Amino acid sequence: MENYNICTSEVIEVLGTIAFAISGTFTAMQRKLDPFGVLIIAFVTAIGGGTVRDLLIGDTPVAWMRDMQTCLIVLFTALATMFFKTHVQKLKITLFLFDSMGLGLFTMVGILKGIAFGLNPGICIALGTITGCFGGIIRDTLLNTIPLV
């Protein structure tokens, strides 16, 4: 049963990373950033919440520094989103959809990580909220927009 939980957590984390990378890429493209700026915003959006969470609980180095998989997922997702930007821009609900997906998925990841660290249930909920929200908050702050949260 424990292997199932680890596998499920990893799948949720990958899906959340993809969702927030798309959200960050789409938002940066709307603001007409250059490709490098788009990649930075995609990266910050996808890893921001998990980075804050890991720093708060003392789990260092943070998750994306231990495994290049996360960085590669963000890179390839952002590049694919930029490549297919005409298709992405036709979807009016894209930003809200992917932001919502990332929020929900990363909230679960944060809660599961708190449980794995044996933390109080209230703290686990706070970690879930931080994990789900902070990537988007950092993105919106860097782009000087009012956060969607």
C-alpha atoms as an extended CHARMM CRD file, in Angstrom:
* protein
*
       149  EXT
         1         1  MET       CA              0.0000000000        0.0000000000        0.0000000000  PROA      1               0.0000000000
         2         2  GLU       CA              2.8910000000        2.3660000000        0.7390000000  PROA      2               0.0000000000
         3         3  ASN       CA              4.2970000000        1.9210000000       -2.8020000000  PROA      3               0.0000000000
         4         4  TYR       CA              0.8820000000        2.8690000000       -4.1830000000  PROA      4               0.0000000000
         5         5  ASN       CA              0.8950000000        6.0860000000       -2.1470000000  PROA      5               0.0000000000
         6         6  ILE       CA              4.4190000000        6.9950000000       -3.2810000000  PROA      6               0.0000000000
         7         7  CYS       CA              3.5390000000        6.3200000000       -6.9230000000  PROA      7               0.0000000000
         8         8  THR       CA              0.2810000000        8.2680000000       -6.6430000000  PROA      8               0.0000000000
         9         9  SER       CA              2.0720000000       11.1950000000       -5.0130000000  PROA      9               0.0000000000
        10        10  GLU       CA              4.6770000000       11.2720000000       -7.7920000000  PROA      10              0.0000000000
        11        11  VAL       CA              1.9930000000       11.2230000000      -10.5020000000  PROA      11              0.0000000000
        12        12  ILE       CA              0.0980000000       14.0400000000       -8.7760000000  PROA      12              0.0000000000
        13        13  GLU       CA              3.3210000000       16.0470000000       -8.4720000000  PROA      13              0.0000000000
        14        14  VAL       CA              4.1740000000       15.6100000000      -12.1700000000  PROA      14              0.0000000000
        15        15  LEU       CA              0.6430000000       16.5870000000      -13.2320000000  PROA      15              0.0000000000
        16        16  GLY       CA              0.7280000000       19.6290000000      -10.9460000000  PROA      16              0.0000000000
        17        17  THR       CA              4.1220000000       20.6510000000      -12.3210000000  PROA      17              0.0000000000
        18        18  ILE       CA              2.8150000000       20.4130000000      -15.8850000000  PROA      18              0.0000000000
        19        19  ALA       CA             -0.3470000000       22.3510000000      -15.0300000000  PROA      19              0.0000000000
        20        20  PHE       CA              1.5240000000       25.1880000000      -13.3130000000  PROA      20              0.0000000000
        21        21  ALA       CA              4.2280000000       25.2820000000      -16.0230000000  PROA      21              0.0000000000
        22        22  ILE       CA              1.4770000000       25.7660000000      -18.6220000000  PROA      22              0.0000000000
        23        23  SER       CA             -0.1790000000       28.3890000000      -16.4380000000  PROA      23              0.0000000000
        24        24  GLY       CA              3.0830000000       30.2910000000      -15.9850000000  PROA      24              0.0000000000
        25        25  THR       CA              3.9710000000       30.0460000000      -19.6670000000  PROA      25              0.0000000000
        26        26  PHE       CA              0.5360000000       31.2030000000      -20.7540000000  PROA      26              0.0000000000
        27        27  THR       CA              0.5480000000       34.1520000000      -18.3440000000  PROA      27              0.0000000000
        28        28  ALA       CA              4.0450000000       35.2260000000      -19.4050000000  PROA      28              0.0000000000
        29        29  MET       CA              3.0930000000       34.9960000000      -23.0910000000  PROA      29              0.0000000000
        30        30  GLN       CA              0.0260000000       37.1560000000      -22.4270000000  PROA      30              0.0000000000
        31        31  ARG       CA              2.3520000000       39.7600000000      -20.8900000000  PROA      31              0.0000000000
        32        32  LYS       CA              4.5390000000       39.5080000000      -24.0370000000  PROA      32              0.0000000000
        33        33  LEU       CA              7.7250000000       38.4290000000      -22.2570000000  PROA      33              0.0000000000
        34        34  ASP       CA             10.6450000000       37.2040000000      -24.3490000000  PROA      34              0.0000000000
        35        35  PRO       CA             11.2500000000       33.4180000000      -24.4540000000  PROA      35              0.0000000000
        36        36  PHE       CA             13.7730000000       33.5310000000      -21.5940000000  PROA      36              0.0000000000
        37        37  GLY       CA             11.3370000000       35.4890000000      -19.4230000000  PROA      37              0.0000000000
        38        38  VAL       CA              8.6030000000       32.9940000000      -20.2710000000  PROA      38              0.0000000000
        39        39  LEU       CA             10.8200000000       30.1130000000      -19.1270000000  PROA      39              0.0000000000
        40        40  ILE       CA             11.6680000000       31.8970000000      -15.8680000000  PROA      40              0.0000000000
        41        41  ILE       CA              7.9940000000       32.5770000000      -15.0980000000  PROA      41              0.0000000000
        42        42  ALA       CA              7.0390000000       28.9890000000      -16.0140000000  PROA      42              0.0000000000
        43        43  PHE       CA              9.7560000000       27.6560000000      -13.7200000000  PROA      43              0.0000000000
        44        44  VAL       CA              8.8960000000       29.9310000000      -10.7840000000  PROA      44              0.0000000000
        45        45  THR       CA              5.1940000000       29.1250000000      -11.1230000000  PROA      45              0.0000000000
        46        46  ALA       CA              5.8130000000       25.3730000000      -11.2020000000  PROA      46              0.0000000000
        47        47  ILE       CA              8.3360000000       25.1410000000       -8.3420000000  PROA      47              0.0000000000
        48        48  GLY       CA              7.6250000000       28.1940000000       -6.1680000000  PROA      48              0.0000000000
        49        49  GLY       CA              5.1190000000       26.6800000000       -3.7540000000  PROA      49              0.0000000000
        50        50  GLY       CA              7.0420000000       23.4550000000       -3.2470000000  PROA      50              0.0000000000
        51        51  THR       CA             10.2480000000       25.3870000000       -2.6550000000  PROA      51              0.0000000000
        52        52  VAL       CA              8.6460000000       27.5180000000        0.0670000000  PROA      52              0.0000000000
        53        53  ARG       CA              7.0960000000       24.3940000000        1.6370000000  PROA      53              0.0000000000
        54        54  ASP       CA             10.3780000000       22.4680000000        1.6740000000  PROA      54              0.0000000000
        55        55  LEU       CA             12.2590000000       25.4190000000        3.1760000000  PROA      55              0.0000000000
        56        56  LEU       CA              9.6430000000       25.7960000000        5.9240000000  PROA      56              0.0000000000
        57        57  ILE       CA              9.8590000000       22.1500000000        6.9800000000  PROA      57              0.0000000000
        58        58  GLY       CA             13.6470000000       21.9740000000        6.5880000000  PROA      58              0.0000000000
        59        59  ASP       CA             13.6210000000       19.4750000000        3.7280000000  PROA      59              0.0000000000
        60        60  THR       CA             16.7420000000       20.6540000000        1.9380000000  PROA      60              0.0000000000
        61        61  PRO       CA             17.9570000000       20.6550000000       -0.7020000000  PROA      61              0.0000000000
        62        62  VAL       CA             14.4730000000       21.3720000000       -2.0010000000  PROA      62              0.0000000000
        63        63  ALA       CA             12.7440000000       18.7870000000       -4.2050000000  PROA      63              0.0000000000
        64        64  TRP       CA             13.5820000000       20.2530000000       -7.6260000000  PROA      64              0.0000000000
        65        65  MET       CA             17.2820000000       20.4750000000       -6.6960000000  PROA      65              0.0000000000
        66        66  ARG       CA             17.4360000000       16.7660000000       -5.8390000000  PROA      66              0.0000000000
        67        67  ASP       CA             15.9760000000       15.5580000000       -9.1330000000  PROA      67              0.0000000000
        68        68  MET       CA             16.4110000000       17.0550000000      -12.6190000000  PROA      68              0.0000000000
        69        69  GLN       CA             13.0970000000       15.4970000000      -13.6730000000  PROA      69              0.0000000000
        70        70  THR       CA             11.1430000000       18.5020000000      -12.3790000000  PROA      70              0.0000000000
        71        71  CYS       CA             13.3500000000       20.9930000000      -14.2260000000  PROA      71              0.0000000000
        72        72  LEU       CA             13.0640000000       19.0100000000      -17.4520000000  PROA      72              0.0000000000
        73        73  ILE       CA              9.2870000000       18.7130000000      -17.1140000000  PROA      73              0.0000000000
        74        74  VAL       CA              9.0000000000       22.4900000000      -16.7060000000  PROA      74              0.0000000000
        75        75  LEU       CA             11.3860000000       23.1450000000      -19.6060000000  PROA      75              0.0000000000
        76        76  PHE       CA              9.6720000000       20.8000000000      -22.0800000000  PROA      76              0.0000000000
        77        77  THR       CA              6.1790000000       21.8580000000      -21.0040000000  PROA      77              0.0000000000
        78        78  ALA       CA              7.0240000000       25.5390000000      -21.4100000000  PROA      78              0.0000000000
        79        79  LEU       CA              8.6650000000       24.9660000000      -24.8010000000  PROA      79              0.0000000000
        80        80  ALA       CA              5.6980000000       22.9220000000      -26.0320000000  PROA      80              0.0000000000
        81        81  THR       CA              3.2630000000       25.5750000000      -24.8040000000  PROA      81              0.0000000000
        82        82  MET       CA              5.2620000000       28.3060000000      -26.5750000000  PROA      82              0.0000000000
        83        83  PHE       CA              5.4780000000       26.2000000000      -29.7460000000  PROA      83              0.0000000000
        84        84  PHE       CA              1.7170000000       25.6260000000      -29.7980000000  PROA      84              0.0000000000
        85        85  LYS       CA              0.8770000000       29.1390000000      -28.5750000000  PROA      85              0.0000000000
        86        86  THR       CA             -1.7340000000       29.7790000000      -31.2600000000  PROA      86              0.0000000000
        87        87  HSD       CA             -3.6600000000       26.7150000000      -30.1200000000  PROA      87              0.0000000000
        88        88  VAL       CA             -3.2310000000       27.6260000000      -26.4540000000  PROA      88              0.0000000000
        89        89  GLN       CA             -4.3300000000       31.2360000000      -26.9580000000  PROA      89              0.0000000000
        90        90  LYS       CA             -7.5630000000       30.1230000000      -28.6440000000  PROA      90              0.0000000000
        91        91  LEU       CA             -8.6510000000       28.5480000000      -25.3800000000  PROA      91              0.0000000000
        92        92  LYS       CA            -10.2070000000       31.3640000000      -23.3540000000  PROA      92              0.0000000000
        93        93  ILE       CA            -10.3030000000       29.4140000000      -20.0860000000  PROA      93              0.0000000000
        94        94  THR       CA             -6.7670000000       28.0450000000      -20.3280000000  PROA      94              0.0000000000
        95        95  LEU       CA             -5.1530000000       30.1250000000      -17.5990000000  PROA      95              0.0000000000
        96        96  PHE       CA             -7.9510000000       29.5780000000      -15.1000000000  PROA      96              0.0000000000
        97        97  LEU       CA             -8.1710000000       25.8680000000      -15.9380000000  PROA      97              0.0000000000
        98        98  PHE       CA             -4.4710000000       25.1130000000      -15.5170000000  PROA      98              0.0000000000
        99        99  ASP       CA             -4.1500000000       27.3790000000      -12.4900000000  PROA      99              0.0000000000
       100       100  SER       CA             -7.0420000000       25.5160000000      -10.8480000000  PROA      100             0.0000000000
       101       101  MET       CA             -5.5960000000       22.1130000000      -11.7270000000  PROA      101             0.0000000000
       102       102  GLY       CA             -2.1750000000       23.0610000000      -10.3690000000  PROA      102             0.0000000000
       103       103  LEU       CA             -3.7070000000       24.5080000000       -7.2160000000  PROA      103             0.0000000000
       104       104  GLY       CA             -5.6790000000       21.3550000000       -6.4590000000  PROA      104             0.0000000000
       105       105  LEU       CA             -2.9020000000       18.9300000000       -7.3230000000  PROA      105             0.0000000000
       106       106  PHE       CA             -0.1790000000       20.7650000000       -5.4190000000  PROA      106             0.0000000000
       107       107  THR       CA             -2.4340000000       21.2430000000       -2.4010000000  PROA      107             0.0000000000
       108       108  MET       CA             -2.6740000000       17.4430000000       -2.1980000000  PROA      108             0.0000000000
       109       109  VAL       CA              1.1130000000       17.1140000000       -2.5720000000  PROA      109             0.0000000000
       110       110  GLY       CA              1.7220000000       19.5840000000        0.2680000000  PROA      110             0.0000000000
       111       111  ILE       CA             -0.7170000000       17.8110000000        2.5710000000  PROA      111             0.0000000000
       112       112  LEU       CA              0.8270000000       14.4190000000        1.7760000000  PROA      112             0.0000000000
       113       113  LYS       CA              4.3250000000       15.7660000000        2.4720000000  PROA      113             0.0000000000
       114       114  GLY       CA              3.1850000000       17.1550000000        5.8250000000  PROA      114             0.0000000000
       115       115  ILE       CA              1.6660000000       13.7750000000        6.7070000000  PROA      115             0.0000000000
       116       116  ALA       CA              4.8990000000       12.0230000000        5.6620000000  PROA      116             0.0000000000
       117       117  PHE       CA              6.8290000000       14.3200000000        8.0250000000  PROA      117             0.0000000000
       118       118  GLY       CA              4.4190000000       13.4420000000       10.8610000000  PROA      118             0.0000000000
       119       119  LEU       CA              3.1620000000       16.9930000000       11.2810000000  PROA      119             0.0000000000
       120       120  ASN       CA             -0.0250000000       18.1770000000       12.9640000000  PROA      120             0.0000000000
       121       121  PRO       CA             -3.1070000000       17.9930000000       10.6610000000  PROA      121             0.0000000000
       122       122  GLY       CA             -3.5620000000       21.7780000000       10.8000000000  PROA      122             0.0000000000
       123       123  ILE       CA              0.0490000000       22.2760000000        9.7240000000  PROA      123             0.0000000000
       124       124  CYS       CA             -0.4850000000       19.7600000000        6.9040000000  PROA      124             0.0000000000
       125       125  ILE       CA             -3.4070000000       21.8530000000        5.6430000000  PROA      125             0.0000000000
       126       126  ALA       CA             -1.2470000000       25.0000000000        5.8280000000  PROA      126             0.0000000000
       127       127  LEU       CA              1.5270000000       23.2360000000        3.8900000000  PROA      127             0.0000000000
       128       128  GLY       CA             -1.0080000000       22.1860000000        1.2690000000  PROA      128             0.0000000000
       129       129  THR       CA             -2.2040000000       25.7650000000        0.9300000000  PROA      129             0.0000000000
       130       130  ILE       CA              1.3530000000       27.0900000000        0.6740000000  PROA      130             0.0000000000
       131       131  THR       CA              2.3320000000       24.4570000000       -1.8800000000  PROA      131             0.0000000000
       132       132  GLY       CA             -0.7460000000       25.1220000000       -3.9930000000  PROA      132             0.0000000000
       133       133  CYS       CA             -0.7670000000       28.9210000000       -3.8650000000  PROA      133             0.0000000000
       134       134  PHE       CA              2.7410000000       30.3090000000       -3.6060000000  PROA      134             0.0000000000
       135       135  GLY       CA              3.9610000000       29.4790000000       -7.1330000000  PROA      135             0.0000000000
       136       136  GLY       CA              1.0880000000       31.4870000000       -8.6080000000  PROA      136             0.0000000000
       137       137  ILE       CA              1.5470000000       34.2640000000       -6.0720000000  PROA      137             0.0000000000
       138       138  ILE       CA              5.2470000000       34.5610000000       -6.9180000000  PROA      138             0.0000000000
       139       139  ARG       CA              4.3950000000       34.5170000000      -10.6500000000  PROA      139             0.0000000000
       140       140  ASP       CA              1.7890000000       37.2540000000      -10.2790000000  PROA      140             0.0000000000
       141       141  THR       CA              4.0970000000       39.3420000000       -8.0860000000  PROA      141             0.0000000000
       142       142  LEU       CA              6.9300000000       39.1300000000      -10.6390000000  PROA      142             0.0000000000
       143       143  LEU       CA              4.5000000000       40.1070000000      -13.4150000000  PROA      143             0.0000000000
       144       144  ASN       CA              3.0480000000       42.9280000000      -11.2930000000  PROA      144             0.0000000000
       145       145  THR       CA             -0.5110000000       41.5990000000      -11.4580000000  PROA      145             0.0000000000
       146       146  ILE       CA             -3.1110000000       40.9730000000       -8.7890000000  PROA      146             0.0000000000
       147       147  PRO       CA             -2.8370000000       37.2850000000       -7.7830000000  PROA      147             0.0000000000
       148       148  LEU       CA             -5.5890000000       34.9990000000       -9.0710000000  PROA      148             0.0000000000
       149       149  VAL       CA             -5.8660000000       33.2800000000       -5.6790000000  PROA      149             0.0000000000
